[in-house]
Amino acid sequence: MAHRGSAVVQKVALPALAFLLALLSGGILIALSDPLVLPLIGSPWKFVKAAFRSAGKAYLALFQGSFFDTNLMTHGSFISGFYPFSETLVIAAPLILAGLSVALAFRAGLFNIGAQGQFIFGAIGASYIGFKFELPPVLHVLFAILGAILLSAIWGGLVGLLKARTGAHEVIVTIMLNYVAAYFLLWLLKTELFLRPGRLDPLAPPINQSAHLPHLLGKDLRVNAGLLIALGAAFFLWWLLNRSTWGFRFRAVGANAAAARTAGISVPFVTTAVMAIAGGLAGLGGAVQTLGTQYALTTDAAGSFGFDAITVALLGRANPIGTVFAAILFGGLRAGGSTMQANTQTPIDIVLVIQALIVLFISAPALVKYIFRLRDIKTGSSVVSKGWNG
Amino acid sequence: MSEREREVGSLSAPERRRRRGIATMFFLGLGALLAFVIIPKQNETVTFGFVMDKEWVAFHEWSVSSKTGSLGFAIVALLAALLAYLQFRARKTIRLASALFSFTFFMSFLCWAASGKFIPFTGLLQGGLLLSIPLIFGAMAGIISERSGVINIAIEGQLLAGAFASGVLASLTHRNWLGLIIAPLAGVLVSLLLATFAIRFAVDQVILGFVLNVLVIGITGFLYQRLLIPYQSTWNSGSTLNPIRIPILWKIPLLGPILFNQSIIVYLMYALVALITVGLFRSKWGLRMRAVGEHPTAAESVGINVNKVRFRNVLLAGAIAGLGGAYFTIGAVGTFGKQMTAGQGFIALAALIFGRWSPLGAVAAALIFGFANNLQSVLSITGTPIPSEFMLMVPYIATIIAVSGFVGRVRAPAADGVPYKRGESH
């Protein structure tokens, strides 16, 4: 039992402490850059008080925008106070899927920076099928999602194929393909095929009602079936990695490619397959975002989901379950960040700082151990990418 | 062993790579013939202008009919590919042939794309050089860091930090040369985090670099919204450095105004490239750097403090990239813009790998990217048959082709990305 307990502490304490440290550092940045705080530097007590007030107000808004806000309980309904949490989950759903994409690649020893481009192709596929075809409701959604997965799996698989055949490093190829995908989307939205009739700006026709992902908790809350898809995908990936032969092969290649090759596993095949599945997962995220939230393809179809996905996967330590929680946390930071910017004029960019710091602290357990004088936290990260020669 | 291998007809890895490179050249050359010559298009005259400023004039301009130009250059490109094939037989380096190929392929495309237009050739080259400046600084930073064994994905963050710091300080003090001093320091600050976490805490370096980029993008973006926008006149109203003409040299036809009428940052860049090229292979500093990057255990055994050498070189890399960042603000536009480096750090990284961790190779790659990018903007003004988005993709697709076709399995310094702990053999 004692062992079990300390394992839980290890899994929870380190992320929690990292989160705390990141919030603290972000708070210092907020306070010090506040024009109302800095002039008080002459009198230390007033300065500290003002600093706490400044950061406190921002973080209160962050909480209200991401989880629960008493001001929203207008109709006497307790549930409506949770509107912000629904927004958090709306952002979390595509983020989970894109995060799983990066996590899967990590487990096979690949660093997939290309979730952004794969997400874009998923959004393109889902959008096209969503507005072009007339199908019965459930079937239409399935068809659109299938199209999205197929397109993005090809886009992702291309990276794996290039790596397997020519040794082109996936970090470079995915970075480059992200740009290619972004420009491709810009071009596509100007073509006849994707131009909304009667409009000249880059905006695709609206997705047909039959392809919309249904809302889960009534029409007022935007949280939709995309969340269930994301959770389903997380479970699938958990099963794939931990319970299936293929998952074992993926992890074997990730742990030691040379040993895996000796054991008869085809490393080129695994590389291609993993990148294709990873692409499909990120593309599914693009489909969920398009069919569940945006309802039309725009130039900003992928936002920064593909990049946030990397920090999500790192925070979740490339573990499907951890990725889900990390995505909900970062979804909350994003949703709350918008409210914080609107209510307290604290730029949402602070969210990036907090995200980066969390991952930085997580990836250096020795540092967190040192700061908090802890002994029983295991050092060494489960996420290890391969250098250029890997 | 190698004799027998040749008998069986198998090629060594570099030979296979070269063969693939030559195949790519033939393929692209034939593609040029098909696309630029056979596909019908209005055949008008292309005019290239060679005069930019008041330099001495060798010739003013050159006009050629679009079809003749693209056909001629495409044929020369194919001949270059043939030359490469012959050199391959003669087991010589194919560098000359590929350079010739690249140039003629590019000219063939230009003749096709700019039919009926005027192309300011000097301006095209000068703009290309300007666009490649941050890339060259970034790639040099990457070389120093990675040659000593620490992967540097944080180039983007170092550039952005340098751009931010120099822009802000130049604006606050109204002395833009101060930006040249603060920018390297800002880069060093990012590097300090990179070095500390990578060397002291042995954090995975690819991940670390990525996270540091996010951190710098976040901090500069936050401060930009919080201070630089509301208080623009004090915080973000810097000016640019004036160009300095090098006497006589700037009058050289064609090259003069491109190379010798630039701001001090560009001259610093020339010096830096020369110093690194020589220093890396001809100095104690360079030897130690390569030793700890290739075989740290051996380096340690002759009394080199591996982690100290690495730490210092990573800081130096940050200073170089930070200085390059100053080009974005005080070198080009004066004021800072949110995420104004726009992924240039990643392109610099690609240039470094494209150039196989060699300074001159990286410079060549950076110049190619810079020119391709500038060609795109010049052609988008004059108008082309190709959508501008596809032109914008060119540097990225070229990089992919390069790492998978020409470069193939690149070999980084052997210990690049591997943390070193005393007493553990690798």
PDB file of N, CA, C and O in Angstrom, chain A residues 30 33-35 111 166 172 175-177 179-180 183-184 187 190 310 314 346-347 349 353 356 359-360 363-364 366-367 383-385 388-389, chain B residues 146 197 201 203-204 206-208 210-211 218-219 222 225-226 231 338 343 346 350 353 357 387 389-390 392-393 396 400 404 409 412-413 416:
ATOM      1  N   ILE A  30       2.751  39.258 -14.296  1.00  0.00           N
ATOM      2  CA  ILE A  30       1.546  40.099 -14.397  1.00  0.00           C
ATOM      3  C   ILE A  30       1.690  41.324 -13.502  1.00  0.00           C
ATOM      4  O   ILE A  30       1.447  42.457 -13.912  1.00  0.00           O
ATOM      5  N   SER A  33       4.431  43.928 -14.571  1.00  0.00           N
ATOM      6  CA  SER A  33       4.179  44.682 -15.803  1.00  0.00           C
ATOM      7  C   SER A  33       2.932  45.554 -15.668  1.00  0.00           C
ATOM      8  O   SER A  33       2.558  46.236 -16.602  1.00  0.00           O
ATOM      9  N   ASP A  34       2.300  45.526 -14.490  1.00  0.00           N
ATOM     10  CA  ASP A  34       1.097  46.334 -14.289  1.00  0.00           C
ATOM     11  C   ASP A  34       1.498  47.786 -14.063  1.00  0.00           C
ATOM     12  O   ASP A  34       2.233  48.089 -13.130  1.00  0.00           O
ATOM     13  N   PRO A  35       1.001  48.705 -14.888  1.00  0.00           N
ATOM     14  CA  PRO A  35       1.408  50.108 -14.719  1.00  0.00           C
ATOM     15  C   PRO A  35       0.982  50.691 -13.369  1.00  0.00           C
ATOM     16  O   PRO A  35       1.531  51.695 -12.940  1.00  0.00           O
ATOM     17  N   PHE A 111       9.128  12.665 -32.752  1.00  0.00           N
ATOM     18  CA  PHE A 111       8.646  13.950 -32.264  1.00  0.00           C
ATOM     19  C   PHE A 111       7.782  14.571 -33.361  1.00  0.00           C
ATOM     20  O   PHE A 111       8.284  15.043 -34.363  1.00  0.00           O
ATOM     21  N   THR A 166      13.989   7.522 -46.527  1.00  0.00           N
ATOM     22  CA  THR A 166      15.172   8.326 -46.818  1.00  0.00           C
ATOM     23  C   THR A 166      15.897   8.807 -45.578  1.00  0.00           C
ATOM     24  O   THR A 166      16.975   9.380 -45.672  1.00  0.00           O
ATOM     25  N   ILE A 172      12.222  18.139 -38.766  1.00  0.00           N
ATOM     26  CA  ILE A 172      12.350  19.089 -39.871  1.00  0.00           C
ATOM     27  C   ILE A 172      11.171  18.965 -40.827  1.00  0.00           C
ATOM     28  O   ILE A 172      10.529  19.959 -41.182  1.00  0.00           O
ATOM     29  N   ILE A 175       7.917  20.361 -39.315  1.00  0.00           N
ATOM     30  CA  ILE A 175       7.920  21.832 -39.231  1.00  0.00           C
ATOM     31  C   ILE A 175       7.618  22.421 -40.599  1.00  0.00           C
ATOM     32  O   ILE A 175       6.783  23.306 -40.755  1.00  0.00           O
ATOM     33  N   MET A 176       8.291  21.880 -41.619  1.00  0.00           N
ATOM     34  CA  MET A 176       8.102  22.408 -42.971  1.00  0.00           C
ATOM     35  C   MET A 176       6.677  22.143 -43.467  1.00  0.00           C
ATOM     36  O   MET A 176       6.055  23.006 -44.076  1.00  0.00           O
ATOM     37  N   LEU A 177       6.160  20.941 -43.198  1.00  0.00           N
ATOM     38  CA  LEU A 177       4.822  20.607 -43.688  1.00  0.00           C
ATOM     39  C   LEU A 177       3.747  21.456 -43.014  1.00  0.00           C
ATOM     40  O   LEU A 177       2.688  21.698 -43.600  1.00  0.00           O
ATOM     41  N   TYR A 179       3.985  24.634 -42.466  1.00  0.00           N
ATOM     42  CA  TYR A 179       3.882  25.841 -43.296  1.00  0.00           C
ATOM     43  C   TYR A 179       3.161  25.526 -44.593  1.00  0.00           C
ATOM     44  O   TYR A 179       2.315  26.285 -45.054  1.00  0.00           O
ATOM     45  N   VAL A 180       3.534  24.386 -45.188  1.00  0.00           N
ATOM     46  CA  VAL A 180       2.903  24.014 -46.455  1.00  0.00           C
ATOM     47  C   VAL A 180       1.390  23.888 -46.278  1.00  0.00           C
ATOM     48  O   VAL A 180       0.600  24.407 -47.069  1.00  0.00           O
ATOM     49  N   TYR A 183      -0.299  27.349 -45.910  1.00  0.00           N
ATOM     50  CA  TYR A 183      -0.436  28.066 -47.170  1.00  0.00           C
ATOM     51  C   TYR A 183      -1.438  27.372 -48.087  1.00  0.00           C
ATOM     52  O   TYR A 183      -2.174  28.024 -48.828  1.00  0.00           O
ATOM     53  N   PHE A 184      -1.457  26.048 -48.018  1.00  0.00           N
ATOM     54  CA  PHE A 184      -2.419  25.300 -48.826  1.00  0.00           C
ATOM     55  C   PHE A 184      -3.843  25.697 -48.446  1.00  0.00           C
ATOM     56  O   PHE A 184      -4.696  25.925 -49.303  1.00  0.00           O
ATOM     57  N   TRP A 187      -4.722  29.060 -49.810  1.00  0.00           N
ATOM     58  CA  TRP A 187      -5.011  28.985 -51.236  1.00  0.00           C
ATOM     59  C   TRP A 187      -6.383  28.356 -51.476  1.00  0.00           C
ATOM     60  O   TRP A 187      -7.191  28.843 -52.258  1.00  0.00           O
ATOM     61  N   LYS A 190      -9.518  30.287 -51.349  1.00  0.00           N
ATOM     62  CA  LYS A 190      -9.753  31.261 -52.414  1.00  0.00           C
ATOM     63  C   LYS A 190     -10.288  30.597 -53.668  1.00  0.00           C
ATOM     64  O   LYS A 190     -10.653  31.279 -54.617  1.00  0.00           O
ATOM     65  N   ILE A 310       1.565  19.927 -28.367  1.00  0.00           N
ATOM     66  CA  ILE A 310       2.886  19.428 -27.966  1.00  0.00           C
ATOM     67  C   ILE A 310       3.091  19.623 -26.469  1.00  0.00           C
ATOM     68  O   ILE A 310       3.502  18.705 -25.759  1.00  0.00           O
ATOM     69  N   LEU A 314       3.413  16.715 -23.590  1.00  0.00           N
ATOM     70  CA  LEU A 314       4.554  16.706 -22.681  1.00  0.00           C
ATOM     71  C   LEU A 314       4.080  16.730 -21.234  1.00  0.00           C
ATOM     72  O   LEU A 314       4.592  16.013 -20.382  1.00  0.00           O
ATOM     73  N   THR A 346      -5.449  41.779 -18.964  1.00  0.00           N
ATOM     74  CA  THR A 346      -4.209  41.019 -18.885  1.00  0.00           C
ATOM     75  C   THR A 346      -4.080  40.212 -20.183  1.00  0.00           C
ATOM     76  O   THR A 346      -4.918  39.362 -20.445  1.00  0.00           O
ATOM     77  N   PRO A 347      -3.066  40.485 -21.000  1.00  0.00           N
ATOM     78  CA  PRO A 347      -2.983  39.803 -22.300  1.00  0.00           C
ATOM     79  C   PRO A 347      -3.002  38.279 -22.167  1.00  0.00           C
ATOM     80  O   PRO A 347      -2.373  37.724 -21.264  1.00  0.00           O
ATOM     81  N   ASP A 349      -1.555  36.201 -23.736  1.00  0.00           N
ATOM     82  CA  ASP A 349      -0.238  35.601 -23.967  1.00  0.00           C
ATOM     83  C   ASP A 349       0.370  35.027 -22.699  1.00  0.00           C
ATOM     84  O   ASP A 349       1.253  34.164 -22.758  1.00  0.00           O
ATOM     85  N   VAL A 353       3.036  31.625 -21.455  1.00  0.00           N
ATOM     86  CA  VAL A 353       4.125  31.626 -20.487  1.00  0.00           C
ATOM     87  C   VAL A 353       3.880  30.543 -19.445  1.00  0.00           C
ATOM     88  O   VAL A 353       4.780  29.751 -19.124  1.00  0.00           O
ATOM     89  N   ALA A 356       4.371  27.063 -20.943  1.00  0.00           N
ATOM     90  CA  ALA A 356       5.786  26.737 -21.158  1.00  0.00           C
ATOM     91  C   ALA A 356       6.462  26.429 -19.830  1.00  0.00           C
ATOM     92  O   ALA A 356       7.236  25.470 -19.719  1.00  0.00           O
ATOM     93  N   VAL A 359       5.582  22.950 -18.408  1.00  0.00           N
ATOM     94  CA  VAL A 359       6.300  21.860 -19.076  1.00  0.00           C
ATOM     95  C   VAL A 359       7.783  21.882 -18.718  1.00  0.00           C
ATOM     96  O   VAL A 359       8.407  20.840 -18.506  1.00  0.00           O
ATOM     97  N   LEU A 360       8.329  23.094 -18.607  1.00  0.00           N
ATOM     98  CA  LEU A 360       9.737  23.221 -18.244  1.00  0.00           C
ATOM     99  C   LEU A 360       9.996  22.599 -16.869  1.00  0.00           C
ATOM    100  O   LEU A 360      10.936  21.829 -16.682  1.00  0.00           O
ATOM    101  N   SER A 363       9.561  18.819 -16.905  1.00  0.00           N
ATOM    102  CA  SER A 363      10.618  18.061 -17.581  1.00  0.00           C
ATOM    103  C   SER A 363      11.914  18.094 -16.780  1.00  0.00           C
ATOM    104  O   SER A 363      12.854  17.392 -17.107  1.00  0.00           O
ATOM    105  N   ALA A 364      11.971  18.934 -15.760  1.00  0.00           N
ATOM    106  CA  ALA A 364      13.169  18.946 -14.925  1.00  0.00           C
ATOM    107  C   ALA A 364      12.786  18.632 -13.484  1.00  0.00           C
ATOM    108  O   ALA A 364      12.804  19.507 -12.625  1.00  0.00           O
ATOM    109  N   ALA A 366      14.303  17.308 -11.231  1.00  0.00           N
ATOM    110  CA  ALA A 366      15.370  17.604 -10.282  1.00  0.00           C
ATOM    111  C   ALA A 366      15.235  19.026  -9.753  1.00  0.00           C
ATOM    112  O   ALA A 366      15.499  19.296  -8.582  1.00  0.00           O
ATOM    113  N   LEU A 367      14.789  19.925 -10.637  1.00  0.00           N
ATOM    114  CA  LEU A 367      14.650  21.321 -10.226  1.00  0.00           C
ATOM    115  C   LEU A 367      13.518  21.476  -9.209  1.00  0.00           C
ATOM    116  O   LEU A 367      13.672  22.125  -8.178  1.00  0.00           O
ATOM    117  N   VAL A 383       9.264  10.941 -21.280  1.00  0.00           N
ATOM    118  CA  VAL A 383       9.223  11.437 -22.646  1.00  0.00           C
ATOM    119  C   VAL A 383      10.635  11.740 -23.104  1.00  0.00           C
ATOM    120  O   VAL A 383      11.298  12.600 -22.564  1.00  0.00           O
ATOM    121  N   VAL A 384      11.087  10.996 -24.065  1.00  0.00           N
ATOM    122  CA  VAL A 384      12.409  11.271 -24.579  1.00  0.00           C
ATOM    123  C   VAL A 384      12.334  11.252 -26.099  1.00  0.00           C
ATOM    124  O   VAL A 384      11.871  10.289 -26.691  1.00  0.00           O
ATOM    125  N   SER A 385      12.712  12.340 -26.693  1.00  0.00           N
ATOM    126  CA  SER A 385      12.748  12.339 -28.152  1.00  0.00           C
ATOM    127  C   SER A 385      14.134  11.892 -28.581  1.00  0.00           C
ATOM    128  O   SER A 385      15.029  11.741 -27.772  1.00  0.00           O
ATOM    129  N   TRP A 388      19.200  14.167 -33.609  1.00  0.00           N
ATOM    130  CA  TRP A 388      19.156  14.131 -35.079  1.00  0.00           C
ATOM    131  C   TRP A 388      19.583  12.777 -35.630  1.00  0.00           C
ATOM    132  O   TRP A 388      19.167  12.382 -36.711  1.00  0.00           O
ATOM    133  N   ASN A 389      20.447  12.081 -34.905  1.00  0.00           N
ATOM    134  CA  ASN A 389      20.932  10.814 -35.457  1.00  0.00           C
ATOM    135  C   ASN A 389      20.034   9.639 -35.110  1.00  0.00           C
ATOM    136  O   ASN A 389      20.317   8.511 -35.471  1.00  0.00           O
TER     137      ASN A 389
ATOM    138  N   GLU B 146      25.284  23.017 -31.572  1.00  0.00           N
ATOM    139  CA  GLU B 146      25.164  21.599 -31.889  1.00  0.00           C
ATOM    140  C   GLU B 146      26.521  20.938 -32.111  1.00  0.00           C
ATOM    141  O   GLU B 146      26.688  19.760 -31.815  1.00  0.00           O
ATOM    142  N   PHE B 197      19.191  23.837 -18.180  1.00  0.00           N
ATOM    143  CA  PHE B 197      18.305  22.676 -18.162  1.00  0.00           C
ATOM    144  C   PHE B 197      18.901  21.503 -18.936  1.00  0.00           C
ATOM    145  O   PHE B 197      18.749  20.352 -18.541  1.00  0.00           O
ATOM    146  N   PHE B 201      20.429  19.752 -15.724  1.00  0.00           N
ATOM    147  CA  PHE B 201      19.320  18.862 -15.378  1.00  0.00           C
ATOM    148  C   PHE B 201      19.076  17.778 -16.427  1.00  0.00           C
ATOM    149  O   PHE B 201      18.124  17.008 -16.307  1.00  0.00           O
ATOM    150  N   VAL B 203      17.718  17.667 -19.283  1.00  0.00           N
ATOM    151  CA  VAL B 203      16.387  17.625 -19.891  1.00  0.00           C
ATOM    152  C   VAL B 203      16.536  17.363 -21.391  1.00  0.00           C
ATOM    153  O   VAL B 203      17.488  17.833 -22.011  1.00  0.00           O
ATOM    154  N   ASP B 204      15.585  16.613 -21.947  1.00  0.00           N
ATOM    155  CA  ASP B 204      15.619  16.334 -23.379  1.00  0.00           C
ATOM    156  C   ASP B 204      15.694  17.645 -24.159  1.00  0.00           C
ATOM    157  O   ASP B 204      14.874  18.551 -23.990  1.00  0.00           O
ATOM    158  N   VAL B 206      15.477  18.555 -27.467  1.00  0.00           N
ATOM    159  CA  VAL B 206      14.519  18.949 -28.499  1.00  0.00           C
ATOM    160  C   VAL B 206      13.276  19.537 -27.838  1.00  0.00           C
ATOM    161  O   VAL B 206      12.765  20.606 -28.219  1.00  0.00           O
ATOM    162  N   ILE B 207      12.801  18.841 -26.806  1.00  0.00           N
ATOM    163  CA  ILE B 207      11.629  19.310 -26.081  1.00  0.00           C
ATOM    164  C   ILE B 207      11.918  20.647 -25.413  1.00  0.00           C
ATOM    165  O   ILE B 207      11.140  21.591 -25.484  1.00  0.00           O
ATOM    166  N   LEU B 208      13.080  20.727 -24.774  1.00  0.00           N
ATOM    167  CA  LEU B 208      13.472  21.933 -24.066  1.00  0.00           C
ATOM    168  C   LEU B 208      13.476  23.141 -25.007  1.00  0.00           C
ATOM    169  O   LEU B 208      12.916  24.197 -24.691  1.00  0.00           O
ATOM    170  N   PHE B 210      11.917  23.529 -27.790  1.00  0.00           N
ATOM    171  CA  PHE B 210      10.553  23.843 -28.192  1.00  0.00           C
ATOM    172  C   PHE B 210       9.852  24.660 -27.113  1.00  0.00           C
ATOM    173  O   PHE B 210       9.213  25.675 -27.385  1.00  0.00           O
ATOM    174  N   VAL B 211       9.998  24.209 -25.863  1.00  0.00           N
ATOM    175  CA  VAL B 211       9.328  24.884 -24.752  1.00  0.00           C
ATOM    176  C   VAL B 211       9.882  26.298 -24.554  1.00  0.00           C
ATOM    177  O   VAL B 211       9.131  27.240 -24.295  1.00  0.00           O
ATOM    178  N   GLY B 218       5.584  33.736 -25.576  1.00  0.00           N
ATOM    179  CA  GLY B 218       4.609  34.159 -24.569  1.00  0.00           C
ATOM    180  C   GLY B 218       5.018  35.443 -23.873  1.00  0.00           C
ATOM    181  O   GLY B 218       4.237  36.389 -23.784  1.00  0.00           O
ATOM    182  N   ILE B 219       6.262  35.503 -23.391  1.00  0.00           N
ATOM    183  CA  ILE B 219       6.702  36.676 -22.634  1.00  0.00           C
ATOM    184  C   ILE B 219       6.724  37.924 -23.520  1.00  0.00           C
ATOM    185  O   ILE B 219       6.189  38.974 -23.151  1.00  0.00           O
ATOM    186  N   PHE B 222       3.190  38.933 -24.370  1.00  0.00           N
ATOM    187  CA  PHE B 222       2.534  39.519 -23.194  1.00  0.00           C
ATOM    188  C   PHE B 222       2.971  40.962 -23.004  1.00  0.00           C
ATOM    189  O   PHE B 222       2.154  41.873 -22.876  1.00  0.00           O
ATOM    190  N   GLN B 225       1.627  43.355 -25.707  1.00  0.00           N
ATOM    191  CA  GLN B 225       0.242  43.795 -25.504  1.00  0.00           C
ATOM    192  C   GLN B 225       0.133  44.736 -24.306  1.00  0.00           C
ATOM    193  O   GLN B 225      -0.655  45.667 -24.294  1.00  0.00           O
ATOM    194  N   ARG B 226       0.928  44.442 -23.285  1.00  0.00           N
ATOM    195  CA  ARG B 226       0.777  45.158 -22.030  1.00  0.00           C
ATOM    196  C   ARG B 226       1.469  46.520 -22.050  1.00  0.00           C
ATOM    197  O   ARG B 226       0.975  47.466 -21.459  1.00  0.00           O
ATOM    198  N   TYR B 231       1.754  52.079 -24.677  1.00  0.00           N
ATOM    199  CA  TYR B 231       2.709  53.175 -24.497  1.00  0.00           C
ATOM    200  C   TYR B 231       3.713  53.170 -25.650  1.00  0.00           C
ATOM    201  O   TYR B 231       4.918  53.178 -25.445  1.00  0.00           O
ATOM    202  N   LYS B 338       4.611  41.675 -32.732  1.00  0.00           N
ATOM    203  CA  LYS B 338       4.380  40.407 -32.050  1.00  0.00           C
ATOM    204  C   LYS B 338       4.808  39.242 -32.938  1.00  0.00           C
ATOM    205  O   LYS B 338       4.429  39.191 -34.109  1.00  0.00           O
ATOM    206  N   GLY B 343       8.836  32.257 -37.334  1.00  0.00           N
ATOM    207  CA  GLY B 343       9.343  30.946 -37.716  1.00  0.00           C
ATOM    208  C   GLY B 343      10.696  30.947 -38.411  1.00  0.00           C
ATOM    209  O   GLY B 343      11.158  29.905 -38.859  1.00  0.00           O
ATOM    210  N   PHE B 346      13.194  28.450 -37.200  1.00  0.00           N
ATOM    211  CA  PHE B 346      13.058  27.065 -37.669  1.00  0.00           C
ATOM    212  C   PHE B 346      13.669  26.913 -39.060  1.00  0.00           C
ATOM    213  O   PHE B 346      14.231  25.869 -39.379  1.00  0.00           O
ATOM    214  N   ALA B 350      16.622  24.536 -40.326  1.00  0.00           N
ATOM    215  CA  ALA B 350      16.629  23.740 -41.551  1.00  0.00           C
ATOM    216  C   ALA B 350      17.885  24.042 -42.370  1.00  0.00           C
ATOM    217  O   ALA B 350      18.505  23.136 -42.927  1.00  0.00           O
ATOM    218  N   ILE B 353      20.811  22.163 -40.994  1.00  0.00           N
ATOM    219  CA  ILE B 353      20.829  20.734 -41.317  1.00  0.00           C
ATOM    220  C   ILE B 353      21.093  20.531 -42.813  1.00  0.00           C
ATOM    221  O   ILE B 353      21.885  19.689 -43.216  1.00  0.00           O
ATOM    222  N   TRP B 357      25.707  21.030 -40.898  1.00  0.00           N
ATOM    223  CA  TRP B 357      26.455  21.517 -39.737  1.00  0.00           C
ATOM    224  C   TRP B 357      27.789  22.166 -40.118  1.00  0.00           C
ATOM    225  O   TRP B 357      28.669  22.290 -39.293  1.00  0.00           O
ATOM    226  N   PRO B 387      -0.184  30.786 -58.058  1.00  0.00           N
ATOM    227  CA  PRO B 387      -0.726  31.472 -56.879  1.00  0.00           C
ATOM    228  C   PRO B 387       0.389  31.759 -55.874  1.00  0.00           C
ATOM    229  O   PRO B 387       1.290  30.948 -55.690  1.00  0.00           O
ATOM    230  N   GLU B 389       0.481  31.635 -52.777  1.00  0.00           N
ATOM    231  CA  GLU B 389       0.607  30.661 -51.681  1.00  0.00           C
ATOM    232  C   GLU B 389       1.582  29.542 -52.054  1.00  0.00           C
ATOM    233  O   GLU B 389       2.349  29.079 -51.212  1.00  0.00           O
ATOM    234  N   PHE B 390       1.529  29.129 -53.330  1.00  0.00           N
ATOM    235  CA  PHE B 390       2.426  28.045 -53.738  1.00  0.00           C
ATOM    236  C   PHE B 390       3.870  28.526 -53.798  1.00  0.00           C
ATOM    237  O   PHE B 390       4.798  27.797 -53.481  1.00  0.00           O
ATOM    238  N   LEU B 392       5.016  30.714 -51.829  1.00  0.00           N
ATOM    239  CA  LEU B 392       5.437  30.796 -50.428  1.00  0.00           C
ATOM    240  C   LEU B 392       5.842  29.434 -49.885  1.00  0.00           C
ATOM    241  O   LEU B 392       6.630  29.324 -48.957  1.00  0.00           O
ATOM    242  N   MET B 393       5.259  28.383 -50.473  1.00  0.00           N
ATOM    243  CA  MET B 393       5.595  27.033 -50.006  1.00  0.00           C
ATOM    244  C   MET B 393       6.999  26.610 -50.440  1.00  0.00           C
ATOM    245  O   MET B 393       7.568  25.700 -49.851  1.00  0.00           O
ATOM    246  N   TYR B 396       9.914  25.758 -48.106  1.00  0.00           N
ATOM    247  CA  TYR B 396       9.622  24.646 -47.202  1.00  0.00           C
ATOM    248  C   TYR B 396       9.683  23.318 -47.944  1.00  0.00           C
ATOM    249  O   TYR B 396      10.245  22.341 -47.454  1.00  0.00           O
ATOM    250  N   ILE B 400      12.263  20.041 -47.611  1.00  0.00           N
ATOM    251  CA  ILE B 400      11.881  18.628 -47.489  1.00  0.00           C
ATOM    252  C   ILE B 400      12.596  17.807 -48.564  1.00  0.00           C
ATOM    253  O   ILE B 400      13.149  16.745 -48.278  1.00  0.00           O
ATOM    254  N   SER B 404      15.368  14.926 -47.781  1.00  0.00           N
ATOM    255  CA  SER B 404      15.053  13.537 -48.112  1.00  0.00           C
ATOM    256  C   SER B 404      15.728  13.079 -49.404  1.00  0.00           C
ATOM    257  O   SER B 404      15.943  11.890 -49.576  1.00  0.00           O
ATOM    258  N   ARG B 409      20.215  10.634 -45.201  1.00  0.00           N
ATOM    259  CA  ARG B 409      20.504  10.421 -43.793  1.00  0.00           C
ATOM    260  C   ARG B 409      21.628  11.350 -43.364  1.00  0.00           C
ATOM    261  O   ARG B 409      22.797  11.056 -43.577  1.00  0.00           O
ATOM    262  N   ALA B 412      24.532  14.153 -37.732  1.00  0.00           N
ATOM    263  CA  ALA B 412      24.812  15.256 -36.820  1.00  0.00           C
ATOM    264  C   ALA B 412      26.061  14.896 -36.030  1.00  0.00           C
ATOM    265  O   ALA B 412      26.501  13.744 -36.038  1.00  0.00           O
ATOM    266  N   PRO B 413      26.662  15.888 -35.332  1.00  0.00           N
ATOM    267  CA  PRO B 413      27.751  15.535 -34.424  1.00  0.00           C
ATOM    268  C   PRO B 413      27.317  14.373 -33.532  1.00  0.00           C
ATOM    269  O   PRO B 413      26.178  14.343 -33.064  1.00  0.00           O
ATOM    270  N   ASP B 416      25.541  14.945 -30.307  1.00  0.00           N
ATOM    271  CA  ASP B 416      24.573  16.033 -30.321  1.00  0.00           C
ATOM    272  C   ASP B 416      23.297  15.584 -29.617  1.00  0.00           C
ATOM    273  O   ASP B 416      22.683  14.603 -30.013  1.00  0.00           O
TER     274      ASP B 416
END
